Coordinates of C-alpha atoms in Angstrom, one line a residue:
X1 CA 0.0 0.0 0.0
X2 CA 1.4 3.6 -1.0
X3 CA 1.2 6.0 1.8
X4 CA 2.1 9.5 2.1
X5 CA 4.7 10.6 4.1
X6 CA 2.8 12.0 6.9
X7 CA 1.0 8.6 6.9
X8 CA 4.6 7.0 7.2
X9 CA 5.7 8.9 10.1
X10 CA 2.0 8.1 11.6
X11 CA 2.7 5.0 11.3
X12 CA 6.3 4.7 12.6
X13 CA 5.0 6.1 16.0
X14 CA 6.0 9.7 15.5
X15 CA 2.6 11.1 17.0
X16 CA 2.1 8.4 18.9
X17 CA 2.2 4.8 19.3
X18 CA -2.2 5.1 19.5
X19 CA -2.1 6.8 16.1
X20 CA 0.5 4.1 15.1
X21 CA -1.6 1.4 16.0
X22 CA -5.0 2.9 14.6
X23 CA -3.2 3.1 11.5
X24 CA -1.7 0.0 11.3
X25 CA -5.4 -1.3 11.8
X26 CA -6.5 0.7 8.6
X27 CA -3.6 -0.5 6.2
X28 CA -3.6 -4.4 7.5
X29 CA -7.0 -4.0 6.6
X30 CA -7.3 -2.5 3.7
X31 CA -3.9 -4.9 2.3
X32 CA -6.2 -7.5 2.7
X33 CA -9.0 -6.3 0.5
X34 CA -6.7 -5.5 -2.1
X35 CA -6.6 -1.5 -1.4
X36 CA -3.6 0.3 -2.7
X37 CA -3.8 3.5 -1.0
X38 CA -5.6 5.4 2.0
X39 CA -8.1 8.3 1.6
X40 CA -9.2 11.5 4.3
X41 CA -12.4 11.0 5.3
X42 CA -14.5 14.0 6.8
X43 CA -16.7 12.2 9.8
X44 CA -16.1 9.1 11.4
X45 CA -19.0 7.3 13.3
X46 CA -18.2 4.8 16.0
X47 CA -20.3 1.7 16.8
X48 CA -19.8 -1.4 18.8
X49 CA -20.1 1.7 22.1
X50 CA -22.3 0.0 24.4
X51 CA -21.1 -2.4 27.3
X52 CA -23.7 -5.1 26.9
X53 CA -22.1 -5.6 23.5
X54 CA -18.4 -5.1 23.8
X55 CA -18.0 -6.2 27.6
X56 CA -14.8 -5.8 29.6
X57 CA -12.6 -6.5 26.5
X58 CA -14.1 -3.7 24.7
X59 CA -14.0 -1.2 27.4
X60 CA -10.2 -1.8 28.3
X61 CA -9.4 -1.2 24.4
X62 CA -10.8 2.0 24.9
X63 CA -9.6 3.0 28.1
X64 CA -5.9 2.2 26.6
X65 CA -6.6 4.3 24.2
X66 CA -7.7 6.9 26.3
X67 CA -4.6 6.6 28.6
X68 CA -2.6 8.3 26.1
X69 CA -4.7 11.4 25.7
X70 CA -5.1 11.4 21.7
X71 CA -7.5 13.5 20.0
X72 CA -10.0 12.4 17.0
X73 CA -8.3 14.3 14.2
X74 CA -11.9 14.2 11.8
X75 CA -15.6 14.9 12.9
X76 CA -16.8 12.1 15.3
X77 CA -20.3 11.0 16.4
X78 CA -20.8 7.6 18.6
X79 CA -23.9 5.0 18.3
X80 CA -25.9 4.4 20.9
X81 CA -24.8 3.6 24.5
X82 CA -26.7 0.1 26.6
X83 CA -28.3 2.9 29.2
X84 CA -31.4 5.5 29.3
X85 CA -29.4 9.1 29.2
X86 CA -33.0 11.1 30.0
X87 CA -32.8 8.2 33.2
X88 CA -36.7 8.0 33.0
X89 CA -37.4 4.6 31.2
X90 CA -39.3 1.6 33.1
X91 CA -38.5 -0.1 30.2
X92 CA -34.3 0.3 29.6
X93 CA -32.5 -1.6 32.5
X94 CA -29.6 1.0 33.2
X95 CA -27.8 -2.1 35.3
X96 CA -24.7 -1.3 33.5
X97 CA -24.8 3.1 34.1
X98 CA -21.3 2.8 35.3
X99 CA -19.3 0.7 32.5
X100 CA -21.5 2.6 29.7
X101 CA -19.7 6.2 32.0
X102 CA -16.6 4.8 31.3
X103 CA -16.7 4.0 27.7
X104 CA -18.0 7.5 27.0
X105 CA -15.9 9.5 28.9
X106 CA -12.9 7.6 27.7
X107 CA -15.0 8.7 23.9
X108 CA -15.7 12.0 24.6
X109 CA -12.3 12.6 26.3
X110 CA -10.7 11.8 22.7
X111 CA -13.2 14.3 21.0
X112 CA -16.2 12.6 20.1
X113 CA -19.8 14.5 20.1
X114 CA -21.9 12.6 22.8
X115 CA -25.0 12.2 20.4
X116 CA -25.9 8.8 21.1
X117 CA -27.7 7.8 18.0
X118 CA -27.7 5.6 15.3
X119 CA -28.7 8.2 12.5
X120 CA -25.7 10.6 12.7
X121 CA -26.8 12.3 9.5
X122 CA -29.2 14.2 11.8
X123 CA -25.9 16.0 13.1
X124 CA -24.6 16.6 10.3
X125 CA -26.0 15.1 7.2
X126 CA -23.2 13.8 4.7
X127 CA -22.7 15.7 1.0
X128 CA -22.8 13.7 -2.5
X129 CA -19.3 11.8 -2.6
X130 CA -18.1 12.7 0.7
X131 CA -15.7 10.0 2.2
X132 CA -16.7 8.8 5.7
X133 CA -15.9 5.9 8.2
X134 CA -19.0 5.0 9.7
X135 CA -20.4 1.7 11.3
X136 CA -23.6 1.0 12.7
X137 CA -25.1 -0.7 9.1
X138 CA -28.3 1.7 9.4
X139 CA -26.7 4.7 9.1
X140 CA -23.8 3.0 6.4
X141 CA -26.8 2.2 4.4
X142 CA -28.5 5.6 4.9
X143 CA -25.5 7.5 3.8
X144 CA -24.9 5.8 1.0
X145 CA -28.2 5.3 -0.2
X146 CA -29.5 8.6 0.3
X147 CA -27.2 11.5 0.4
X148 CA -24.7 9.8 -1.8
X149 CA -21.7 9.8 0.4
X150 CA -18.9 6.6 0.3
X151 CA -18.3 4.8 3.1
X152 CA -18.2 1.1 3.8
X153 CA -19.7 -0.6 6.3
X154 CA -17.1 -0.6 9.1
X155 CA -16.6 -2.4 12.7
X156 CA -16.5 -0.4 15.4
X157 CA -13.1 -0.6 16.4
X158 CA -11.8 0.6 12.5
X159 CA -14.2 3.3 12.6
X160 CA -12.5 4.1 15.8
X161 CA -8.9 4.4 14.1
X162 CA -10.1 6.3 11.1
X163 CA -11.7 9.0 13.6
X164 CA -8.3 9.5 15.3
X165 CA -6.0 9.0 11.4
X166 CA -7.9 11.2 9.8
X167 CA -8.3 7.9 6.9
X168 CA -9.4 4.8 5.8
X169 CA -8.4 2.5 3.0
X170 CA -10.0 3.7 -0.3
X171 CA -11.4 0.2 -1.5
X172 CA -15.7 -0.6 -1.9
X173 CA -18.2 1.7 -1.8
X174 CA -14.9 4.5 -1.7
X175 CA -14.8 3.7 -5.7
X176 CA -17.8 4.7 -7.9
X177 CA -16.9 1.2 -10.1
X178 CA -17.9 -0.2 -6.8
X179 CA -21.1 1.1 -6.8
X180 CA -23.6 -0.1 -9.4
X181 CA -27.1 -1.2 -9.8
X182 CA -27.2 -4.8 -11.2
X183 CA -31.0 -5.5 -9.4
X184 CA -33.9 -3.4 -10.4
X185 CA -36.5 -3.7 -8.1
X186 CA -40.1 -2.5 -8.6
X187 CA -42.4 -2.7 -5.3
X188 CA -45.8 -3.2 -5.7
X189 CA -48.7 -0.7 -4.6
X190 CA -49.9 -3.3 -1.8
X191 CA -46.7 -3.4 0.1
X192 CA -47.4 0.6 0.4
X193 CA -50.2 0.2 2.8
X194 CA -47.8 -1.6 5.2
X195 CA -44.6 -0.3 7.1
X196 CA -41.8 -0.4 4.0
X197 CA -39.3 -2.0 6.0
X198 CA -41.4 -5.7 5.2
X199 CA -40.1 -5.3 1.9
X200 CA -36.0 -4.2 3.3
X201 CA -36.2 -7.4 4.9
X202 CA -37.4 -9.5 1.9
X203 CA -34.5 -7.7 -0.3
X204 CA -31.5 -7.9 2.0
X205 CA -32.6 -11.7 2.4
X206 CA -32.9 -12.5 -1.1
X207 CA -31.0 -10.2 -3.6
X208 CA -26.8 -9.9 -3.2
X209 CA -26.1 -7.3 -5.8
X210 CA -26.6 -3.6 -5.6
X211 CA -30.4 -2.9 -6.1
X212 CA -32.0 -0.1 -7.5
X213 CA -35.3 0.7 -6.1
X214 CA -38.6 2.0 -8.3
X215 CA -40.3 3.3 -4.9
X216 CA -43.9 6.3 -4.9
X217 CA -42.5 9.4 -3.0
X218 CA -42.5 8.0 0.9
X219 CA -41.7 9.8 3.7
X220 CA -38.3 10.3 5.1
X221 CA -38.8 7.9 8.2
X222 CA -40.3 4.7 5.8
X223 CA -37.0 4.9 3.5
X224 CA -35.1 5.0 6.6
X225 CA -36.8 1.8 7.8
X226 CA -36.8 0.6 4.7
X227 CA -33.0 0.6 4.0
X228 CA -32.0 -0.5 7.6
X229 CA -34.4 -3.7 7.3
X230 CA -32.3 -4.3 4.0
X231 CA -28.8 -4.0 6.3
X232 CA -30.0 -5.8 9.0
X233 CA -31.1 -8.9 7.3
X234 CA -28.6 -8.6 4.5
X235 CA -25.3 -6.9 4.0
X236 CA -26.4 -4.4 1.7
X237 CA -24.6 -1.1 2.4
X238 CA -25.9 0.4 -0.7
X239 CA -29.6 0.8 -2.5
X240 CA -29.9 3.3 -5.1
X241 CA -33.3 4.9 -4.7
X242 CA -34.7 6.2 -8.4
X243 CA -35.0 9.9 -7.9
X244 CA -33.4 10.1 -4.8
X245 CA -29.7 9.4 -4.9
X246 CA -28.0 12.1 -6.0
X247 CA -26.4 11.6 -9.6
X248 CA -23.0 10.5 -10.1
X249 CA -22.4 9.0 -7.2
X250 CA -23.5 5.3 -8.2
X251 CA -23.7 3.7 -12.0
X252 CA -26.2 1.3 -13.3
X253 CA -26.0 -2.1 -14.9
X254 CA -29.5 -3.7 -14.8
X255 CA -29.2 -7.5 -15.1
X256 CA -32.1 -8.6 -13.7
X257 CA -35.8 -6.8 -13.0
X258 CA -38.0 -7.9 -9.8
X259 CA -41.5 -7.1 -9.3
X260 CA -42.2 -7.4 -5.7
X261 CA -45.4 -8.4 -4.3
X262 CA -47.2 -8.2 -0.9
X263 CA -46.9 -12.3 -1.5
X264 CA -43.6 -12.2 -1.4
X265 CA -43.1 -9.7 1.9
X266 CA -46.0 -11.2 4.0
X267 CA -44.4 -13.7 6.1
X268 CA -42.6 -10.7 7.7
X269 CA -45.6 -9.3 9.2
X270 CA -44.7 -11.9 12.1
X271 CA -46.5 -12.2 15.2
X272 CA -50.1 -10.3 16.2
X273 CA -51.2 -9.8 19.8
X274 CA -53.2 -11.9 21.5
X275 CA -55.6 -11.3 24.0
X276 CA -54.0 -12.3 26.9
X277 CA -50.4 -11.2 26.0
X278 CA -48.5 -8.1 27.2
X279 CA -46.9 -6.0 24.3
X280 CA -43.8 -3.9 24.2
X281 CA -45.0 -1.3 21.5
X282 CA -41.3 0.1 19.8
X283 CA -40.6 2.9 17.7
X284 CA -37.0 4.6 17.3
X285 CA -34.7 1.7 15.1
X286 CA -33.6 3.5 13.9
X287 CA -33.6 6.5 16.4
X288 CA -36.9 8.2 16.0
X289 CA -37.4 11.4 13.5
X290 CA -39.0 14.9 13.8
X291 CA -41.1 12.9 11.0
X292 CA -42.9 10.3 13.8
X293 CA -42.4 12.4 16.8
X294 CA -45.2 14.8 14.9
X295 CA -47.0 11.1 13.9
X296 CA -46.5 10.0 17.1
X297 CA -48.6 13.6 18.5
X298 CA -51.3 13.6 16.3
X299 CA -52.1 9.3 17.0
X300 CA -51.3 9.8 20.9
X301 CA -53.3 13.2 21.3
X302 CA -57.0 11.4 22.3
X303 CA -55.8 8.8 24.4
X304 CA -54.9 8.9 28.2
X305 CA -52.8 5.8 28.9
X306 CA -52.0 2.4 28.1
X307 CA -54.8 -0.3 28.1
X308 CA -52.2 -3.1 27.9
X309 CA -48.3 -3.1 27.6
X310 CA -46.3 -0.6 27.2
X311 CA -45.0 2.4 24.3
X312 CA -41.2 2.6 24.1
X313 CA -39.7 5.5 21.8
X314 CA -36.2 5.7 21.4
X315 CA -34.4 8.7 20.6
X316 CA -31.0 10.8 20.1
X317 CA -31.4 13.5 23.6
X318 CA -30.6 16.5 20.9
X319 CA -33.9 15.5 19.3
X320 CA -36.0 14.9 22.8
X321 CA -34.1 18.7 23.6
X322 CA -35.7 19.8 20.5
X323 CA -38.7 19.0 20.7
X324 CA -39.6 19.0 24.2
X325 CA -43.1 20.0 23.9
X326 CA -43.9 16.8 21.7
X327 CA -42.0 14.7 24.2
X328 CA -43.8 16.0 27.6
X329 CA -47.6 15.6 25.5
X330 CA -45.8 11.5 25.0
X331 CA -45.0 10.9 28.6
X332 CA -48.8 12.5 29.6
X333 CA -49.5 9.6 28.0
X334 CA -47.3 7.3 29.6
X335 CA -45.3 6.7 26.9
X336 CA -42.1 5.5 27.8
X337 CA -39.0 7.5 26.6
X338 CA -35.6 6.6 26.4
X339 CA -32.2 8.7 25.7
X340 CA -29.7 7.5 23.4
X341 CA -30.2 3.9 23.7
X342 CA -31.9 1.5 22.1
X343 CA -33.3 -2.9 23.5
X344 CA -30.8 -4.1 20.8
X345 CA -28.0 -2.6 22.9
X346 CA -29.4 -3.0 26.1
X347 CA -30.7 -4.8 28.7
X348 CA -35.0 -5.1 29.1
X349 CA -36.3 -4.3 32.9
X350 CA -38.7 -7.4 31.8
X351 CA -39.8 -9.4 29.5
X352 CA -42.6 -8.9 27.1
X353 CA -45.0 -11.5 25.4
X354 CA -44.5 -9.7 22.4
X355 CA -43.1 -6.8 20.7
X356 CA -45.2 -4.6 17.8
X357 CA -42.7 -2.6 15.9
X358 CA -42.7 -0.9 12.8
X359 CA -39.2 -1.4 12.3
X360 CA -37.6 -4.7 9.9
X361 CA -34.2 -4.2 11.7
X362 CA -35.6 -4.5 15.2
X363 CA -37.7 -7.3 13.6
X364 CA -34.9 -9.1 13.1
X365 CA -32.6 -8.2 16.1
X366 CA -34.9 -8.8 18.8
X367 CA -36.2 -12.4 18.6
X368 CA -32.0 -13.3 18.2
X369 CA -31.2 -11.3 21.2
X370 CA -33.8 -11.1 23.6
X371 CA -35.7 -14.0 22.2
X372 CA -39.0 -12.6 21.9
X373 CA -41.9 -12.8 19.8
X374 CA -42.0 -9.9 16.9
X375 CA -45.1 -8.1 14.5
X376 CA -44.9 -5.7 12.1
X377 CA -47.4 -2.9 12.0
X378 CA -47.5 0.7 11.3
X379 CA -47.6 3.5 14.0
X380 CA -51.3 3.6 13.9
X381 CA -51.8 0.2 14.4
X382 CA -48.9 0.1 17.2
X383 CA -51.0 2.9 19.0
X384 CA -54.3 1.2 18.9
X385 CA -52.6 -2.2 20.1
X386 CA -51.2 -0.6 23.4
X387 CA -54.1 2.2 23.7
X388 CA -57.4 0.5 23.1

């Protein structure tokens, strides 16, 4: 791999054996995929923060890191944490408040923004062919997909070295011959009167290549949903939405046309309440938008609390901040909030019969990690579950 000579003295230890190390990551890395050179990236966003994922192992990686007092050199936001920052959820266990402390001062200390979210574009959304270094597949996907910046889909701990090197290896979704539309995919008008992330989950199980999607104009939250069902249950980092991604930053190669059919995405639906059951009602996974916060108001507004079950909405705290006056009308109605978390990073006070979720990627996350039963159903539908 060719590297500059500032990158050489990097990584020789000149600045530092962390910045030695965090580059030697990037290059051993990017040797192995074939890369032949390193390229700046502009924001760097961490996953793999919170302690119920990376344990004791992952929190004294850090804290060696942190020992030695480097500073990110790019723009860096960090995922989610395992606790409730706003501390008023019944439904986060904040059993771990001290580790998750530890990981983000140790974070913070090297000069990341304590946003706590996985849709960092909300910060500061990417421009068309911007390099990042981003993990956390929803927000990969996002980037990509939508605002037409190049990243891959990194692990936490080499989104960690590009934030403090300043670069990552320019190889994938860094090269516009990388990214190209084999798959077109046109979805049917049934799947439209159902949450959009039912057909991200049939498209990241079935199709491999980059798809290009024929989709009606939908609002921001649905293609959200929609793209992070495709990451979760596939390793799509990349979906070229027709009219949406910006030109020139992907190329097309059609091979192969796909109608898809409300056939073909209904075994998602999952699980529907019984009568008898309790139900964890989730929305925020992704983090929660402006978009269904105002959704959210409007559904919540005639109702006084929860028949059955509970509401959980998950969101970044810059977003709760913002829009305080929706969040106090939610917790009137018992709605439970949580800060800068999310259940697939953390620990459940208890567990739930089943959870009603408008979200693919918590569709798929949740019966693997806390092993519970999981339907798919729009906000409305979520509300009137829980309300009536």
């Amino acid at each position: 791999m060719y590297l500059t000579p500032f990158q050489e003295r990097m990584l020789k230890g000149e600045f530092g054996w962390v910045y030695a190390k965090a580059l030697e990551i990037i290059v051993k890395v990017g040797e192995a995929l074939g890369s032949d050179r390193l390229v700046e990236i502009s924001h760097a966003h961490v996953s793999g923060v919170s302690y119920s994922n990376i344990g004791e192992p992952g929190l004294d990686f850090l804290r060696d890191f942190y020992r030695e007092m480097p500073r990110f050199r790019v723009y860096t936001t960090i995922n989610p944490g395992c606790v409730d920052y706003g501390m008023l959820s019944q439904v986060i266990d904040n059993k771990y408040l001290g580790k998750q402390a530890l990981i983000d001062e140790a974070l913070v200390g090297m000069g990341a923004k304590p946003v706590f979210t996985c849709i960092p574009y909300y910060h500061r959304p990417p421009l068309p062919g911007e390099h990042l270094a981003w993990g956390e597949s929803s927000a990969v996907i996002f980037a990509n997909s939508y605002f037409g910046a190049m990243t891959n889909r990194e692990g936490g701990p080499l989104a960690l070295a590009s934030a403090l090197t300043g670069f990552t290896y320019y190889h994938g979704l860094h090269e516009l011959e990388n990214r190209v539309a084999r798959v077109l995919i046109k979805i049917s008008p049934l799947i439209y009167n159902k949450p959009l992330s039912l057909a991200g989950l049939w498209i990241g199980e079935n199709v491999r290549k980059v798809p290009m999607l024929e989709i009606k104009e939908k609002p921001l939250y649905e293609i959200k949903a929609l793209l992070a069902a495709m990451a979760a249950s596939g390793s799509h980092a990349l979906a070229v939405l027709d009219g949406i991604t910006p030109k020139g930053t992907y190329k097309t190669s059609i091979e192969e046309t796909i109608t898809l059919e409300f056939s073909d995405v209904e075994k998602y639906i999952g699980e529907t309440p019984g009568t008898s059951e309790t139900v964890l009602g989730y929305v925020g996974c992704p983090h929660t938008h402006p978009e269904e916060l105002v959704i959210l108001r409007r559904l919540l507004e005639k109702y006084r609390e929860p028949k059955r079950g509970r509401l959980l909405v998950t969101m970044p705290p810059e977003i709760a901040s913002t829009y305080s006056s929706i969040v106090r009308l939610l917790l009137s109605r018992k709605v439970d909030i949580a800060l800068g978390t999310c259940p697939v990073v953390s620990v459940l006070r208890k567990k739930y019969d089943l959870m009603l979720t408008n979200s693919g990627k918590a569709f798929f996350y949740m019966r693997k990690i806390h092993g519970l039963k999981v339907g798919i159903a729009s906000l409305k539908e979520i509300v009137e579950s829980i309300y009536t």
